[in-house]
Coordinates of C-alpha atoms and ligand atoms in Angstrom, one line a residue:
M1 CA 169.1 224.2 48.9
A2 CA 170.1 220.5 48.8
L3 CA 166.6 219.3 49.2
K4 CA 164.3 220.6 46.5
A5 CA 160.8 220.6 48.0
V6 CA 158.8 219.1 45.2
Y7 CA 155.4 217.7 45.7
L8 CA 155.6 214.2 44.3
Y9 CA 151.9 213.5 44.6
A10 CA 151.9 213.0 40.9
A11 CA 154.4 210.1 41.1
V12 CA 152.8 208.4 44.1
V13 CA 149.3 209.1 43.0
A14 CA 150.0 207.9 39.5
L15 CA 151.1 204.6 41.1
L16 CA 147.9 204.5 43.1
L17 CA 145.7 205.5 40.2
C18 CA 147.2 203.0 37.8
S19 CA 145.9 200.3 40.1
S20 CA 142.5 201.7 40.7
A21 CA 140.7 204.4 38.8
N22 CA 138.3 205.0 41.6
F23 CA 140.8 205.1 44.5
I24 CA 141.6 208.8 44.6
Q25 CA 139.5 211.8 44.0
S26 CA 142.5 214.2 44.3
P27 CA 145.9 214.0 45.8
S28 CA 145.1 216.3 48.7
D29 CA 142.1 214.1 49.7
V30 CA 144.6 211.4 50.4
L31 CA 147.8 212.9 51.8
G32 CA 146.6 216.3 53.0
P33 CA 149.1 219.1 53.0
V34 CA 152.2 216.9 53.6
A35 CA 154.9 217.2 51.0
L36 CA 156.4 214.2 49.5
L37 CA 159.9 215.2 48.6
E38 CA 162.2 214.2 45.8
P39 CA 164.4 211.3 47.1
T40 CA 167.7 212.4 48.6
P41 CA 170.8 210.2 48.2
S42 CA 170.8 209.5 51.9
A43 CA 167.4 207.8 51.6
A44 CA 169.2 205.1 49.5
R45 CA 172.2 204.8 51.8
D46 CA 173.0 203.4 55.2
F47 CA 175.9 202.8 57.6
G48 CA 176.5 199.4 56.1
A49 CA 177.2 201.0 52.7
M50 CA 176.6 197.7 50.9
V51 CA 173.0 198.1 49.7
S52 CA 171.5 201.0 47.9
K53 CA 167.8 201.0 46.9
A54 CA 166.3 204.3 45.7
P55 CA 162.8 205.2 46.8
V56 CA 160.4 207.3 44.6
A57 CA 159.8 209.8 47.3
V58 CA 160.7 210.8 50.8
M59 CA 158.3 212.1 53.5
R60 CA 159.4 214.4 56.3
P61 CA 156.4 214.1 58.7
G62 CA 155.6 216.9 61.1
S63 CA 153.3 214.6 63.2
A64 CA 151.9 211.1 63.6
A65 CA 148.9 212.3 61.7
D66 CA 151.0 212.9 58.5
I67 CA 152.2 209.3 58.7
A68 CA 148.7 208.0 59.4
R69 CA 147.4 209.7 56.2
L70 CA 150.1 208.1 54.1
L71 CA 149.8 204.6 55.6
G72 CA 146.0 204.8 55.5
A73 CA 146.0 205.6 51.8
L74 CA 148.6 203.0 50.9
S75 CA 147.1 200.2 52.9
S76 CA 143.7 200.7 51.3
A77 CA 145.1 200.9 47.8
P78 CA 145.2 197.9 45.6
P79 CA 148.3 195.7 45.1
G80 CA 151.2 197.3 43.3
T81 CA 151.4 200.6 45.2
P82 CA 154.6 201.7 46.9
A83 CA 155.8 200.3 50.2
V84 CA 157.1 202.5 53.1
A85 CA 160.2 202.3 55.2
A86 CA 160.8 204.3 58.4
R87 CA 164.3 205.7 58.4
G88 CA 165.8 207.0 61.7
A89 CA 169.5 207.7 61.6
G90 CA 170.1 205.2 58.8
H91 CA 172.6 203.1 60.8
S92 CA 171.3 199.8 59.5
L93 CA 173.8 197.5 57.8
H94 CA 171.9 195.9 54.9
G95 CA 169.3 198.3 53.6
Q96 CA 166.7 197.6 56.3
A97 CA 165.6 201.3 56.3
Q98 CA 165.4 201.5 52.5
A99 CA 162.4 201.1 50.1
R100 CA 163.2 200.4 46.5
G101 CA 160.6 202.3 44.4
G102 CA 158.7 203.1 47.7
I103 CA 158.5 205.9 50.2
V104 CA 161.0 206.6 53.0
V105 CA 159.6 208.3 56.0
E106 CA 162.3 210.2 57.7
T107 CA 161.5 210.0 61.4
R108 CA 164.1 212.6 62.3
A109 CA 161.6 215.2 61.0
L110 CA 159.1 214.3 63.7
P111 CA 159.1 216.6 66.8
R112 CA 162.1 215.7 68.8
A113 CA 161.3 217.4 72.1
V114 CA 162.3 215.4 75.1
E115 CA 159.9 216.0 78.0
V116 CA 161.3 214.8 81.4
V117 CA 158.7 214.1 84.1
A118 CA 160.2 213.5 87.5
R119 CA 157.8 212.9 90.4
R120 CA 159.2 214.6 93.5
G121 CA 159.4 212.7 96.7
D122 CA 159.4 209.5 94.7
G123 CA 163.1 208.9 94.4
D124 CA 163.7 208.3 90.7
G125 CA 161.1 205.5 90.8
G126 CA 158.4 207.3 88.8
A127 CA 160.6 209.4 86.5
Y128 CA 160.2 209.1 82.8
A129 CA 160.9 210.9 79.6
D130 CA 158.5 211.3 76.7
V131 CA 160.6 211.4 73.6
G132 CA 160.0 211.7 69.8
A133 CA 160.9 208.5 68.1
G134 CA 163.2 210.4 65.7
A135 CA 165.3 211.8 68.6
L136 CA 168.9 210.4 68.9
W137 CA 169.7 208.8 72.2
V138 CA 172.5 211.4 72.7
E139 CA 169.8 214.1 72.5
V140 CA 167.7 212.2 75.1
L141 CA 170.7 211.9 77.3
E142 CA 171.6 215.5 77.2
E143 CA 168.0 216.6 78.0
C144 CA 167.6 214.1 80.9
L145 CA 170.9 215.0 82.4
R146 CA 169.6 218.5 82.9
A147 CA 167.3 217.0 85.5
G148 CA 170.0 214.7 86.9
L149 CA 168.3 211.7 85.3
A150 CA 169.1 209.2 82.5
P151 CA 167.6 206.1 80.8
R152 CA 168.8 202.9 82.3
S153 CA 169.7 200.9 79.2
W154 CA 171.9 202.0 76.3
T155 CA 173.5 201.1 73.0
D156 CA 177.3 201.6 72.7
Y157 CA 176.8 204.3 70.2
L158 CA 174.3 207.1 70.9
H159 CA 173.7 208.7 67.5
L160 CA 170.9 206.2 66.7
T161 CA 167.3 207.1 66.9
V162 CA 164.9 205.9 69.7
G163 CA 162.6 204.3 67.1
G164 CA 165.5 202.6 65.3
T165 CA 166.9 200.9 68.3
L166 CA 163.5 200.0 69.8
S167 CA 162.7 198.3 66.4
N168 CA 165.7 196.0 67.0
G169 CA 166.6 195.5 70.7
G170 CA 169.2 198.0 71.9
I171 CA 172.0 196.5 73.9
S172 CA 175.1 197.5 75.7
G173 CA 176.9 196.7 78.9
Q174 CA 173.9 197.7 81.0
A175 CA 171.7 195.0 79.4
F176 CA 172.7 192.3 82.0
K177 CA 171.2 194.5 84.7
H178 CA 168.3 196.3 83.1
G179 CA 167.6 194.3 80.0
P180 CA 167.8 195.7 76.5
Q181 CA 166.3 199.0 75.6
I182 CA 163.1 197.2 74.5
S183 CA 162.7 196.0 78.1
N184 CA 162.8 199.6 79.2
V185 CA 159.8 201.2 77.6
L186 CA 156.6 202.3 79.4
E187 CA 154.4 203.4 76.5
L188 CA 154.6 204.0 72.8
E189 CA 152.7 205.9 70.2
V190 CA 152.5 203.9 67.0
V191 CA 151.0 204.5 63.5
T192 CA 150.0 201.0 62.4
G193 CA 150.4 199.8 58.8
T194 CA 146.7 200.6 58.3
G195 CA 147.2 204.2 59.4
E196 CA 145.7 204.0 62.9
V197 CA 147.4 206.1 65.5
V198 CA 147.5 204.0 68.7
T199 CA 148.9 204.7 72.2
C200 CA 150.0 201.4 73.6
S201 CA 151.7 199.9 76.7
P202 CA 152.0 196.6 78.5
T203 CA 148.4 197.0 79.6
R204 CA 146.8 199.1 76.8
S205 CA 146.8 197.5 73.3
P206 CA 149.6 195.2 74.6
E207 CA 149.7 193.1 71.4
L208 CA 150.8 196.1 69.3
F209 CA 153.1 197.4 72.0
F210 CA 155.0 194.1 72.2
A211 CA 154.8 193.5 68.4
V212 CA 156.7 196.8 67.5
L213 CA 159.4 196.3 70.2
G214 CA 162.1 194.4 68.3
G215 CA 159.6 194.3 65.4
L216 CA 162.0 195.3 62.6
G217 CA 159.7 198.1 61.5
Q218 CA 157.1 195.5 60.3
F219 CA 153.9 196.5 62.3
G220 CA 153.9 200.3 62.6
I221 CA 156.0 203.4 62.8
I222 CA 156.8 204.4 66.3
T223 CA 156.3 208.1 66.7
R224 CA 156.8 208.6 70.5
A225 CA 158.2 206.6 73.4
R226 CA 158.0 206.9 77.1
I227 CA 161.3 205.8 78.7
P228 CA 161.8 205.2 82.4
L229 CA 164.6 207.1 84.0
Q230 CA 167.0 206.6 86.9
A231 CA 169.3 209.0 88.8
A232 CA 172.3 209.8 86.7
P233 CA 175.7 209.6 88.4
P234 CA 178.0 212.5 87.7
K235 CA 180.9 210.1 87.0
V236 CA 181.7 206.5 86.5
R237 CA 184.8 204.4 87.4
W238 CA 185.6 202.6 84.2
V239 CA 187.9 199.5 84.5
R240 CA 189.7 197.3 81.9
A241 CA 191.4 194.1 82.8
F242 CA 193.3 191.8 80.5
Y243 CA 193.3 188.0 80.1
D244 CA 195.1 185.4 78.1
S245 CA 192.4 182.7 78.5
F246 CA 188.9 182.8 77.0
E247 CA 187.7 180.6 79.8
T248 CA 188.9 182.9 82.6
F249 CA 187.7 185.9 80.6
T250 CA 184.2 184.6 80.3
R251 CA 184.1 183.2 83.9
D252 CA 185.0 186.7 85.2
Q253 CA 182.4 188.3 83.0
E254 CA 179.8 185.9 84.4
L255 CA 181.0 186.7 87.9
L256 CA 180.5 190.4 87.2
V257 CA 177.0 190.1 85.9
S258 CA 176.1 188.1 89.0
M259 CA 176.8 191.3 91.1
P260 CA 174.3 193.8 89.7
E261 CA 174.2 195.5 93.1
L262 CA 177.8 196.5 92.7
V263 CA 178.4 196.7 88.9
D264 CA 176.6 198.9 86.4
Y265 CA 178.1 197.9 83.1
V266 CA 179.9 194.8 81.7
E267 CA 181.4 194.3 78.3
G268 CA 184.6 192.9 76.8
F269 CA 186.5 192.4 73.6
M270 CA 189.2 190.4 71.9
V271 CA 192.7 191.8 71.7
L272 CA 194.0 190.4 68.4
N273 CA 197.1 192.4 67.8
E274 CA 198.9 195.7 68.7
H275 CA 196.5 197.6 66.4
S276 CA 193.4 196.3 68.2
L277 CA 195.0 197.2 71.5
R278 CA 195.7 200.7 70.3
S279 CA 192.4 201.4 68.6
S280 CA 190.4 200.1 71.6
S281 CA 192.2 202.7 73.7
V282 CA 190.9 205.7 71.7
A283 CA 188.2 206.6 74.3
F284 CA 189.7 205.0 77.4
P285 CA 191.8 207.8 79.0
A286 CA 194.0 205.7 81.2
E287 CA 197.6 204.8 80.6
V288 CA 197.6 201.2 79.7
N289 CA 201.0 199.4 80.1
F290 CA 199.9 196.1 78.7
A291 CA 202.3 195.0 76.0
P292 CA 201.6 191.3 75.4
D293 CA 203.5 189.0 73.1
F294 CA 201.2 188.0 70.2
G295 CA 203.7 185.6 68.7
S296 CA 205.4 185.8 65.4
D297 CA 202.7 184.2 63.1
G298 CA 201.0 187.3 61.7
G299 CA 198.3 185.3 59.9
G300 CA 196.7 183.6 62.7
G301 CA 196.6 180.4 60.7
G302 CA 198.6 179.7 57.6
G303 CA 202.1 180.4 59.0
G304 CA 202.9 177.7 61.4
G305 CA 201.6 178.0 65.0
K306 CA 198.5 179.9 65.9
K307 CA 198.8 183.5 66.9
K308 CA 198.2 184.3 70.6
V309 CA 195.0 186.2 71.4
Y310 CA 194.2 188.1 74.5
Y311 CA 190.9 189.4 76.0
C312 CA 189.8 192.5 77.9
V313 CA 187.0 192.6 80.4
E314 CA 185.5 196.0 80.8
F315 CA 183.2 197.0 83.7
A316 CA 182.0 200.2 85.2
V317 CA 180.6 201.4 88.5
H318 CA 178.5 204.5 88.8
D319 CA 180.0 207.1 91.1
F320 CA 177.5 209.3 92.8
Q321 CA 180.3 210.9 94.9
R322 CA 178.0 210.7 97.9
Q323 CA 180.6 209.2 100.2
D324 CA 184.3 209.7 99.8
S325 CA 185.7 207.1 97.3
A326 CA 182.7 204.7 97.7
A327 CA 183.0 203.8 94.0
D328 CA 186.8 203.2 94.4
H329 CA 186.1 200.8 97.2
V330 CA 183.6 198.9 95.0
V331 CA 186.1 198.7 92.2
E332 CA 188.7 197.4 94.6
L333 CA 186.4 194.9 96.0
V334 CA 185.2 193.6 92.7
S335 CA 188.6 193.6 91.1
G336 CA 189.9 191.5 94.0
K337 CA 187.5 188.8 92.9
L338 CA 188.7 188.7 89.3
S339 CA 191.5 186.5 87.8
F340 CA 193.0 188.9 85.2
L341 CA 196.7 188.8 84.3
R342 CA 198.0 190.7 87.2
P343 CA 198.9 193.6 87.4
H344 CA 197.0 194.4 84.2
A345 CA 193.8 196.1 85.4
Y346 CA 193.4 199.8 84.7
S347 CA 190.8 202.1 86.1
V348 CA 189.9 205.6 85.3
E349 CA 187.2 208.1 86.4
V350 CA 185.2 209.8 83.6
A351 CA 182.1 212.0 83.4
Y352 CA 179.0 209.9 82.9
F353 CA 178.2 211.6 79.6
D354 CA 181.6 211.0 78.2
F355 CA 181.5 207.3 79.2
L356 CA 178.1 206.8 77.4
N357 CA 179.2 208.8 74.4
R358 CA 182.6 207.0 74.1
V359 CA 182.0 205.5 70.7
R360 CA 181.8 209.1 69.3
M361 CA 185.5 209.4 69.8
E362 CA 186.1 206.2 67.9
E363 CA 183.9 207.5 65.2
E364 CA 186.0 210.6 65.0
S365 CA 189.2 208.5 64.8
L366 CA 187.7 206.3 62.1
R367 CA 186.5 209.4 60.2
S368 CA 190.0 210.9 60.3
R369 CA 191.4 207.7 58.8
G370 CA 188.7 207.6 56.1
L371 CA 187.2 204.5 57.6
W372 CA 183.7 205.7 58.6
D373 CA 181.9 206.1 55.3
V374 CA 183.1 202.8 54.0
P375 CA 181.4 199.3 53.7
H376 CA 180.8 197.7 57.1
P377 CA 180.3 194.0 56.8
W378 CA 179.4 193.4 60.5
L379 CA 178.4 190.2 62.1
N380 CA 176.4 190.2 65.3
V381 CA 175.4 186.9 66.8
F382 CA 173.9 185.9 70.2
V383 CA 175.3 182.5 71.2
P384 CA 174.0 180.4 74.1
R385 CA 176.7 180.1 76.9
H386 CA 177.5 176.5 76.1
G387 CA 178.4 177.4 72.5
A388 CA 180.5 180.5 73.3
A389 CA 183.9 178.9 73.2
G390 CA 183.0 177.0 70.1
F391 CA 181.8 180.1 68.3
K392 CA 185.0 182.0 69.3
D393 CA 187.0 179.1 67.8
L394 CA 184.9 179.2 64.6
L395 CA 185.5 183.0 64.3
M396 CA 189.2 182.5 64.8
D397 CA 189.4 179.8 62.1
T398 CA 187.3 181.8 59.6
V399 CA 186.6 185.5 59.8
I400 CA 189.5 186.5 62.0
A401 CA 192.0 184.2 60.3
R402 CA 192.0 186.5 57.2
G403 CA 195.2 188.4 57.3
D404 CA 193.4 191.7 56.5
F405 CA 190.9 191.5 59.5
E406 CA 190.6 194.9 61.2
G407 CA 188.0 196.0 63.7
P408 CA 186.8 195.4 67.2
V409 CA 185.3 192.0 68.3
L410 CA 183.1 192.6 71.3
I411 CA 182.1 189.7 73.5
Y412 CA 179.9 190.0 76.6
P413 CA 177.1 188.1 78.4
L414 CA 173.4 188.8 78.3
L415 CA 170.9 187.3 80.8
T416 CA 168.0 186.1 78.7
D417 CA 165.4 186.4 81.4
R418 CA 165.9 190.2 81.1
W419 CA 164.3 190.0 77.6
D420 CA 160.5 190.0 77.6
G421 CA 159.4 187.1 75.5
N422 CA 156.3 189.0 74.4
T423 CA 158.4 191.3 72.3
S424 CA 159.2 190.4 68.7
A425 CA 163.0 190.3 69.4
V426 CA 164.7 187.0 69.1
V427 CA 167.2 185.6 71.6
P428 CA 168.5 182.0 71.7
A429 CA 167.2 179.4 74.0
A430 CA 169.9 179.4 76.7
P431 CA 169.2 176.6 79.3
D432 CA 171.3 178.4 82.0
G433 CA 170.0 181.8 81.1
V434 CA 173.2 183.2 79.7
A435 CA 173.9 184.1 76.1
Y436 CA 177.0 185.8 74.7
V437 CA 176.9 188.7 72.3
F438 CA 179.6 188.4 69.6
S439 CA 179.9 191.6 67.5
V440 CA 182.5 191.6 64.7
L441 CA 182.6 195.3 63.8
R442 CA 184.6 195.5 60.7
S443 CA 185.3 198.5 58.5
T444 CA 186.7 197.7 55.0
D445 CA 189.2 200.1 53.4
P446 CA 188.0 200.4 49.7
S447 CA 191.5 200.8 48.5
R448 CA 192.3 197.3 49.8
C449 CA 189.0 195.6 49.7
G450 CA 186.6 196.3 46.8
G451 CA 183.2 195.0 46.0
A452 CA 184.2 191.3 45.4
C453 CA 186.2 191.3 48.6
V454 CA 183.2 192.7 50.6
D455 CA 181.0 190.1 49.0
A456 CA 183.4 187.3 50.0
I457 CA 183.3 188.6 53.6
L458 CA 179.5 188.6 53.6
E459 CA 179.5 185.1 52.1
E460 CA 181.8 183.9 54.9
H461 CA 179.6 185.6 57.5
R462 CA 176.6 183.8 56.1
R463 CA 178.3 180.4 56.4
V464 CA 179.5 181.2 59.9
A465 CA 176.1 182.4 61.0
D466 CA 174.3 179.4 59.4
E467 CA 176.7 177.0 61.1
A468 CA 176.4 178.8 64.5
C469 CA 172.6 178.8 64.3
R470 CA 172.4 175.2 63.2
R471 CA 175.1 173.7 65.5
L472 CA 175.0 176.0 68.5
G473 CA 171.5 177.3 68.6
A474 CA 172.7 180.9 68.0
K475 CA 170.6 183.8 66.7
Q476 CA 171.7 186.7 64.5
Y477 CA 171.1 190.3 65.6
L478 CA 170.7 193.2 63.2
A479 CA 170.9 191.0 60.2
R480 CA 168.8 190.9 57.1
Q481 CA 168.1 187.3 56.4
P482 CA 168.6 186.2 52.8
S483 CA 165.3 184.4 52.3
R484 CA 161.9 183.8 53.9
A485 CA 163.1 180.3 54.9
H486 CA 165.9 181.9 56.8
W487 CA 163.5 184.3 58.5
R488 CA 161.3 181.4 59.5
D489 CA 164.3 179.6 61.0
H490 CA 165.4 182.8 62.7
F491 CA 162.1 183.3 64.5
G492 CA 161.7 179.6 65.1
A493 CA 158.8 179.0 67.5
G494 CA 158.0 182.8 67.3
W495 CA 157.4 182.8 63.5
D496 CA 153.7 182.1 63.6
R497 CA 153.1 184.9 66.0
F498 CA 155.2 187.2 63.9
V499 CA 153.2 186.4 60.8
A500 CA 149.9 186.8 62.8
R501 CA 151.0 190.2 64.0
K502 CA 151.8 191.2 60.4
A503 CA 148.3 190.1 59.3
R504 CA 146.7 192.1 62.1
F505 CA 148.7 195.4 62.0
D506 CA 150.0 195.6 58.4
P507 CA 147.9 193.2 56.4
M508 CA 148.8 194.8 53.1
H509 CA 152.5 194.6 53.7
V510 CA 153.0 198.3 53.4
L511 CA 155.8 198.5 55.9
G512 CA 159.4 197.5 56.2
P513 CA 160.3 196.3 52.7
G514 CA 164.0 196.6 53.4
Q515 CA 163.9 193.7 55.8
G516 CA 162.8 191.4 53.0
I517 CA 160.4 189.4 55.2
F518 CA 156.9 190.2 53.7
P519 CA 156.9 191.3 50.1
R520 CA 154.4 193.9 49.2
A521 CA 151.7 192.3 47.0
T522 CA 152.1 193.1 43.4
Ligands
LIG601 P1 167.5 202.9 60.9 O1 168.7 202.3 60.4 O2 167.1 204.2 60.4 O3 166.3 201.8 60.9 C1 166.5 200.5 61.4 C2 165.3 199.7 61.2 O4 164.3 200.2 62.1 C3 164.6 199.8 59.8 O5 164.0 198.5 59.6 C4 163.7 200.9 59.9 O6 162.6 200.8 59.0 C5 163.1 200.7 61.4 N1 162.8 201.9 62.0 C6 163.5 203.1 62.2 N2 162.8 204.0 62.9 C7 161.6 203.4 63.1 C8 160.4 203.8 63.8 N3 160.3 205.1 64.3 N4 159.4 203.0 63.9 C9 159.4 201.8 63.3 N5 160.5 201.3 62.7 C10 161.6 202.1 62.6 N6 172.8 198.3 68.3 C11 172.8 197.9 69.6 O7 171.8 197.2 70.0 N7 173.8 198.1 70.4 C12 174.9 198.9 70.1 O8 175.8 199.1 70.8 C13 174.9 199.4 68.7 N8 176.0 200.1 68.3 C14 176.0 200.6 67.0 C15 177.0 201.3 66.6 C16 177.1 201.8 65.3 C17 178.3 202.7 64.9 C18 176.1 201.5 64.4 C19 176.1 202.0 63.0 C20 175.0 200.7 64.8 C21 174.9 200.2 66.1 N9 173.9 199.5 66.6 C22 173.9 199.0 67.9 C23 172.8 199.0 65.7 C24 171.6 200.0 65.8 O9 171.0 199.8 67.0 C25 170.6 199.6 64.7 O10 171.2 199.6 63.5 C26 169.5 200.7 64.8 O11 168.4 200.3 64.0 C27 170.0 202.0 64.3 O12 169.0 203.0 64.5 P2 168.7 204.0 63.3 O13 168.0 205.1 63.9 O14 169.9 204.3 62.6 O15 167.7 203.0 62.5

């Protein structure tokens, strides 16, 4: 058996005891019958593959009560005792779900049952799912679809846990319509940093509810979530249309997000070269006859003129197949309003599940090329509308100008009023209510880009992010800030509230060491 089930009470308790002789009578008084396991390699690893911090132990909780015993014990222990990181699917980029010398709580071990409650005669208005926080969104989708229902707001990739995305934000092409995933939660069960198990909602313990949403794992470990559901369409019409002008591309995206009654999903991406055109088509099952001229300067900079860049708008319309070709008519109507490079719009009908699970196909393609379990220096930035063109130029002159750049660059608009300002998540101040997501999703091939090369990319991302934040009022998403001063800048006016929430729900700084915001007292 890969995991040797060893009780590591001794290690943890020794740490506790060395700080206070009176603290513990016996290990089982403190942690009950829950095993702390020897750390596994995965507890010190994440998708980013750039940070590795080994914990002293791993916990696989069977219930919220198990976590409560652990956090209760550690929060009342004197300084110097281990910190605790919740780990969902471990798809963080910079060690955020890791705990050097601490304890990793693997939330995938929590009960993952998905209970769908649909009130009859109520349309889908009152339907919801109660889900374990360690469930993957793909598991939630599969279970909800059995009842013809589905959550409203998604991430592009579904093999992420409910607790993991709710601790960040959770965005995809539905966010313009329904808000991020953290705007689509009815109730949570949370174990606070002091070991209290609390059921919270916008009206019941609202301060904790809003603190943990987008709270980067700082205030509690989410153990269960109640997610509102809507009727799931059997199929979607999925459209891609191509552009050679950033201005026209973003204008059409903004037109699309102004039509939520017709359109269900809006994203977009840069088409930098033949490779990005090919790789973006992995999951899109239409024949695309777009063969643009990218120009002869392969470097995008150093070799004379600039290379030509194209853009692709992506939108989707749910197809309930209630009326013959109603979705087709909507696609036709909407496409007629857009200013893409005619005739380059391509539409295809796919099953709803396959549409939502599309990145799984890209994962398989990357895995087959040995580019999944490699370092991923990603850069995710929310940029206010007025700064979007400037940020695109900044990326073109820096990150993308490198000859070895490979990976998708997603660009799509968010409507900031769909984000509840009570949550801990950070979005930029956008005077006209529109901010653009820029996601530079890079995989590095270790045979061509080793440690120093990855460090240079990260350094460049840091400079670009700092400049975008300073000059354009942008905010980073999913990033681990390098210092407390950076965190303070990141939260801006929300910093004092974030600090006050920490003092209230995790005063001993037990939780979330991997984010590097609040060091555990030593
Ligand atoms: P982990 O990496 O395990 O944890 C992330 C953070 O949340 C850590 O700080 C951890 O301590 C904390 N945490 C985890 N579980 C809990 C819990 N139950 N309670 C409290 N804190 C907890 N994001 C988007 O918004 N949209 C996307 O389209 C998107 N696509 C992605 C595609 C890929 C291939 C990858 C790798 C990531 C993507 N992400 C996307 C980012 C993703 O949402 C976050 O990295 C998310 O945190 C991953 O969930 P996880 O379960 O792997 O969390």
